[in-house]
């Protein structure tokens, strides 16, 4: 994978929302297949994280392998052929999406890498 040049989050996407909350978003592209992986991270107040968790559980299934609950809460769902992994740890909202994510395990390495890079 390589960084996608000239990346901008899609309009009305969670990545766009995260960037609007002073978070970060990026995208990687597989040069051979053209598939992309988008990752976005925001640091938010507790009340906002609680609201997001409540919204996420209504559309996603819990994924215990993304980390040890209750410190880390992971979720996964698919919509329009795109797999969406959502992870919460403390004040962090992490979201990654890709057409390469067919099941929760497909986003496992991404979740581990992002969690490892964040401050505790």
PDB file of C-alpha atoms in Angstrom:
ATOM      1  CA  UNK A   1       0.000   0.000   0.000  1.00  0.00           C
ATOM      2  CA  UNK A   2       1.071   3.549  -0.633  1.00  0.00           C
ATOM      3  CA  UNK A   3      -0.404   6.886   0.454  1.00  0.00           C
ATOM      4  CA  UNK A   4      -3.153   8.013  -1.893  1.00  0.00           C
ATOM      5  CA  UNK A   5      -2.156  11.280  -3.557  1.00  0.00           C
ATOM      6  CA  UNK A   6      -4.469  14.263  -3.183  1.00  0.00           C
ATOM      7  CA  UNK A   7      -6.723  12.462  -0.677  1.00  0.00           C
ATOM      8  CA  UNK A   8      -9.800  14.277   0.575  1.00  0.00           C
ATOM      9  CA  UNK A   9     -12.444  12.547   2.712  1.00  0.00           C
ATOM     10  CA  UNK A  10     -15.736  11.947   0.941  1.00  0.00           C
ATOM     11  CA  UNK A  11     -18.480  14.485   1.586  1.00  0.00           C
ATOM     12  CA  UNK A  12     -20.736  13.540   4.520  1.00  0.00           C
ATOM     13  CA  UNK A  13     -18.460  10.630   5.489  1.00  0.00           C
ATOM     14  CA  UNK A  14     -17.286   9.813   8.999  1.00  0.00           C
ATOM     15  CA  UNK A  15     -13.749  10.682   7.869  1.00  0.00           C
ATOM     16  CA  UNK A  16     -14.964  14.153   6.863  1.00  0.00           C
ATOM     17  CA  UNK A  17     -16.681  14.495  10.248  1.00  0.00           C
ATOM     18  CA  UNK A  18     -13.511  13.422  12.040  1.00  0.00           C
ATOM     19  CA  UNK A  19     -11.397  15.955  10.122  1.00  0.00           C
ATOM     20  CA  UNK A  20     -14.003  18.612  10.974  1.00  0.00           C
ATOM     21  CA  UNK A  21     -13.463  17.748  14.650  1.00  0.00           C
ATOM     22  CA  UNK A  22      -9.728  18.499  14.279  1.00  0.00           C
ATOM     23  CA  UNK A  23      -8.942  14.838  13.736  1.00  0.00           C
ATOM     24  CA  UNK A  24      -6.761  13.273  11.078  1.00  0.00           C
ATOM     25  CA  UNK A  25      -7.644  11.164   8.061  1.00  0.00           C
ATOM     26  CA  UNK A  26      -5.590   9.462   5.388  1.00  0.00           C
ATOM     27  CA  UNK A  27      -5.968   6.887   2.670  1.00  0.00           C
ATOM     28  CA  UNK A  28      -3.717   4.182   1.276  1.00  0.00           C
ATOM     29  CA  UNK A  29      -4.085   2.663  -2.164  1.00  0.00           C
ATOM     30  CA  UNK A  30      -2.958  -0.699  -3.483  1.00  0.00           C
ATOM     31  CA  UNK A  31      -1.315   0.168  -6.793  1.00  0.00           C
ATOM     32  CA  UNK A  32      -2.080  -3.267  -8.270  1.00  0.00           C
ATOM     33  CA  UNK A  33      -5.741  -3.664  -7.279  1.00  0.00           C
ATOM     34  CA  UNK A  34      -6.783  -0.037  -6.856  1.00  0.00           C
ATOM     35  CA  UNK A  35      -8.386  -0.888  -3.510  1.00  0.00           C
ATOM     36  CA  UNK A  36      -8.122   1.760  -0.829  1.00  0.00           C
ATOM     37  CA  UNK A  37      -8.052   1.789   2.952  1.00  0.00           C
ATOM     38  CA  UNK A  38      -9.211   4.953   4.680  1.00  0.00           C
ATOM     39  CA  UNK A  39      -8.321   5.622   8.320  1.00  0.00           C
ATOM     40  CA  UNK A  40      -9.498   8.539  10.464  1.00  0.00           C
ATOM     41  CA  UNK A  41      -8.876   9.354  14.140  1.00  0.00           C
ATOM     42  CA  UNK A  42     -10.295  12.019  16.446  1.00  0.00           C
ATOM     43  CA  UNK A  43      -9.663  12.881  20.108  1.00  0.00           C
ATOM     44  CA  UNK A  44     -13.017  13.827  21.644  1.00  0.00           C
ATOM     45  CA  UNK A  45     -14.619  14.682  25.000  1.00  0.00           C
ATOM     46  CA  UNK A  46     -16.190  11.823  26.988  1.00  0.00           C
ATOM     47  CA  UNK A  47     -19.770  12.908  26.219  1.00  0.00           C
ATOM     48  CA  UNK A  48     -19.105  12.843  22.463  1.00  0.00           C
ATOM     49  CA  UNK A  49     -17.483   9.391  22.692  1.00  0.00           C
ATOM     50  CA  UNK A  50     -20.473   8.062  24.646  1.00  0.00           C
ATOM     51  CA  UNK A  51     -22.880   9.408  22.023  1.00  0.00           C
ATOM     52  CA  UNK A  52     -20.834   7.850  19.205  1.00  0.00           C
ATOM     53  CA  UNK A  53     -20.688   4.485  20.975  1.00  0.00           C
ATOM     54  CA  UNK A  54     -24.461   4.511  21.397  1.00  0.00           C
ATOM     55  CA  UNK A  55     -24.952   5.326  17.712  1.00  0.00           C
ATOM     56  CA  UNK A  56     -22.393   2.761  16.542  1.00  0.00           C
ATOM     57  CA  UNK A  57     -23.919  -0.164  18.435  1.00  0.00           C
ATOM     58  CA  UNK A  58     -27.198   0.383  16.561  1.00  0.00           C
ATOM     59  CA  UNK A  59     -25.589  -0.255  13.145  1.00  0.00           C
ATOM     60  CA  UNK A  60     -22.560  -2.431  13.919  1.00  0.00           C
ATOM     61  CA  UNK A  61     -21.697  -5.694  15.603  1.00  0.00           C
ATOM     62  CA  UNK A  62     -19.178  -5.784  18.470  1.00  0.00           C
ATOM     63  CA  UNK A  63     -15.725  -7.157  17.606  1.00  0.00           C
ATOM     64  CA  UNK A  64     -13.862  -8.337  20.717  1.00  0.00           C
ATOM     65  CA  UNK A  65     -10.642  -9.075  18.824  1.00  0.00           C
ATOM     66  CA  UNK A  66      -9.889  -5.385  18.223  1.00  0.00           C
ATOM     67  CA  UNK A  67      -8.956  -5.026  21.899  1.00  0.00           C
ATOM     68  CA  UNK A  68      -9.807  -5.777  25.507  1.00  0.00           C
ATOM     69  CA  UNK A  69     -13.192  -4.419  26.545  1.00  0.00           C
ATOM     70  CA  UNK A  70     -13.936  -2.036  28.270  1.00  0.00           C
ATOM     71  CA  UNK A  71     -10.653  -0.218  27.503  1.00  0.00           C
ATOM     72  CA  UNK A  72     -11.116  -0.833  23.787  1.00  0.00           C
ATOM     73  CA  UNK A  73     -14.470  -1.237  22.050  1.00  0.00           C
ATOM     74  CA  UNK A  74     -14.474  -2.471  18.473  1.00  0.00           C
ATOM     75  CA  UNK A  75     -17.323  -2.717  15.964  1.00  0.00           C
ATOM     76  CA  UNK A  76     -17.746  -3.742  12.330  1.00  0.00           C
ATOM     77  CA  UNK A  77     -20.414  -3.516   9.661  1.00  0.00           C
ATOM     78  CA  UNK A  78     -20.705  -3.420   5.900  1.00  0.00           C
ATOM     79  CA  UNK A  79     -22.653  -0.960   3.827  1.00  0.00           C
ATOM     80  CA  UNK A  80     -22.763  -0.708   0.038  1.00  0.00           C
ATOM     81  CA  UNK A  81     -19.863  -3.179  -0.269  1.00  0.00           C
ATOM     82  CA  UNK A  82     -17.604  -1.241   2.088  1.00  0.00           C
ATOM     83  CA  UNK A  83     -16.454  -2.739   5.375  1.00  0.00           C
ATOM     84  CA  UNK A  84     -16.308  -0.244   8.228  1.00  0.00           C
ATOM     85  CA  UNK A  85     -14.297  -0.880  11.380  1.00  0.00           C
ATOM     86  CA  UNK A  86     -14.915   1.443  14.311  1.00  0.00           C
ATOM     87  CA  UNK A  87     -12.769   1.395  17.446  1.00  0.00           C
ATOM     88  CA  UNK A  88     -13.015   3.451  20.617  1.00  0.00           C
ATOM     89  CA  UNK A  89     -10.234   3.716  23.195  1.00  0.00           C
ATOM     90  CA  UNK A  90     -10.525   6.338  25.893  1.00  0.00           C
ATOM     91  CA  UNK A  91     -11.043   9.677  24.139  1.00  0.00           C
ATOM     92  CA  UNK A  92     -10.238   8.308  20.669  1.00  0.00           C
ATOM     93  CA  UNK A  93     -12.671   7.538  17.863  1.00  0.00           C
ATOM     94  CA  UNK A  94     -10.994   5.486  15.142  1.00  0.00           C
ATOM     95  CA  UNK A  95     -12.698   4.560  11.926  1.00  0.00           C
ATOM     96  CA  UNK A  96     -11.378   2.687   8.915  1.00  0.00           C
ATOM     97  CA  UNK A  97     -13.217   1.695   5.768  1.00  0.00           C
ATOM     98  CA  UNK A  98     -12.339  -0.324   2.697  1.00  0.00           C
ATOM     99  CA  UNK A  99     -13.827  -2.503  -0.008  1.00  0.00           C
ATOM    100  CA  UNK A 100     -11.092  -4.955   1.081  1.00  0.00           C
ATOM    101  CA  UNK A 101     -12.794  -5.419   4.465  1.00  0.00           C
ATOM    102  CA  UNK A 102     -15.175  -8.340   3.993  1.00  0.00           C
ATOM    103  CA  UNK A 103     -15.259  -9.373   7.655  1.00  0.00           C
ATOM    104  CA  UNK A 104     -14.036  -7.931  10.972  1.00  0.00           C
ATOM    105  CA  UNK A 105     -10.713  -9.764  10.849  1.00  0.00           C
ATOM    106  CA  UNK A 106      -9.759  -7.994   7.625  1.00  0.00           C
ATOM    107  CA  UNK A 107      -9.374  -4.754   9.597  1.00  0.00           C
ATOM    108  CA  UNK A 108      -7.497  -6.361  12.510  1.00  0.00           C
ATOM    109  CA  UNK A 109      -3.988  -5.252  11.505  1.00  0.00           C
ATOM    110  CA  UNK A 110      -5.196  -1.712  10.886  1.00  0.00           C
ATOM    111  CA  UNK A 111      -6.830  -1.571  14.317  1.00  0.00           C
ATOM    112  CA  UNK A 112      -3.680  -2.870  16.019  1.00  0.00           C
ATOM    113  CA  UNK A 113      -1.416  -0.420  14.158  1.00  0.00           C
ATOM    114  CA  UNK A 114      -3.548   2.623  14.935  1.00  0.00           C
ATOM    115  CA  UNK A 115      -4.014   1.679  18.589  1.00  0.00           C
ATOM    116  CA  UNK A 116      -0.274   1.138  18.960  1.00  0.00           C
ATOM    117  CA  UNK A 117       0.456   4.568  17.487  1.00  0.00           C
ATOM    118  CA  UNK A 118      -1.914   6.447  19.821  1.00  0.00           C
ATOM    119  CA  UNK A 119      -0.804   7.761  23.197  1.00  0.00           C
ATOM    120  CA  UNK A 120      -2.216   5.866  26.149  1.00  0.00           C
TER     121      UNK A 120
END
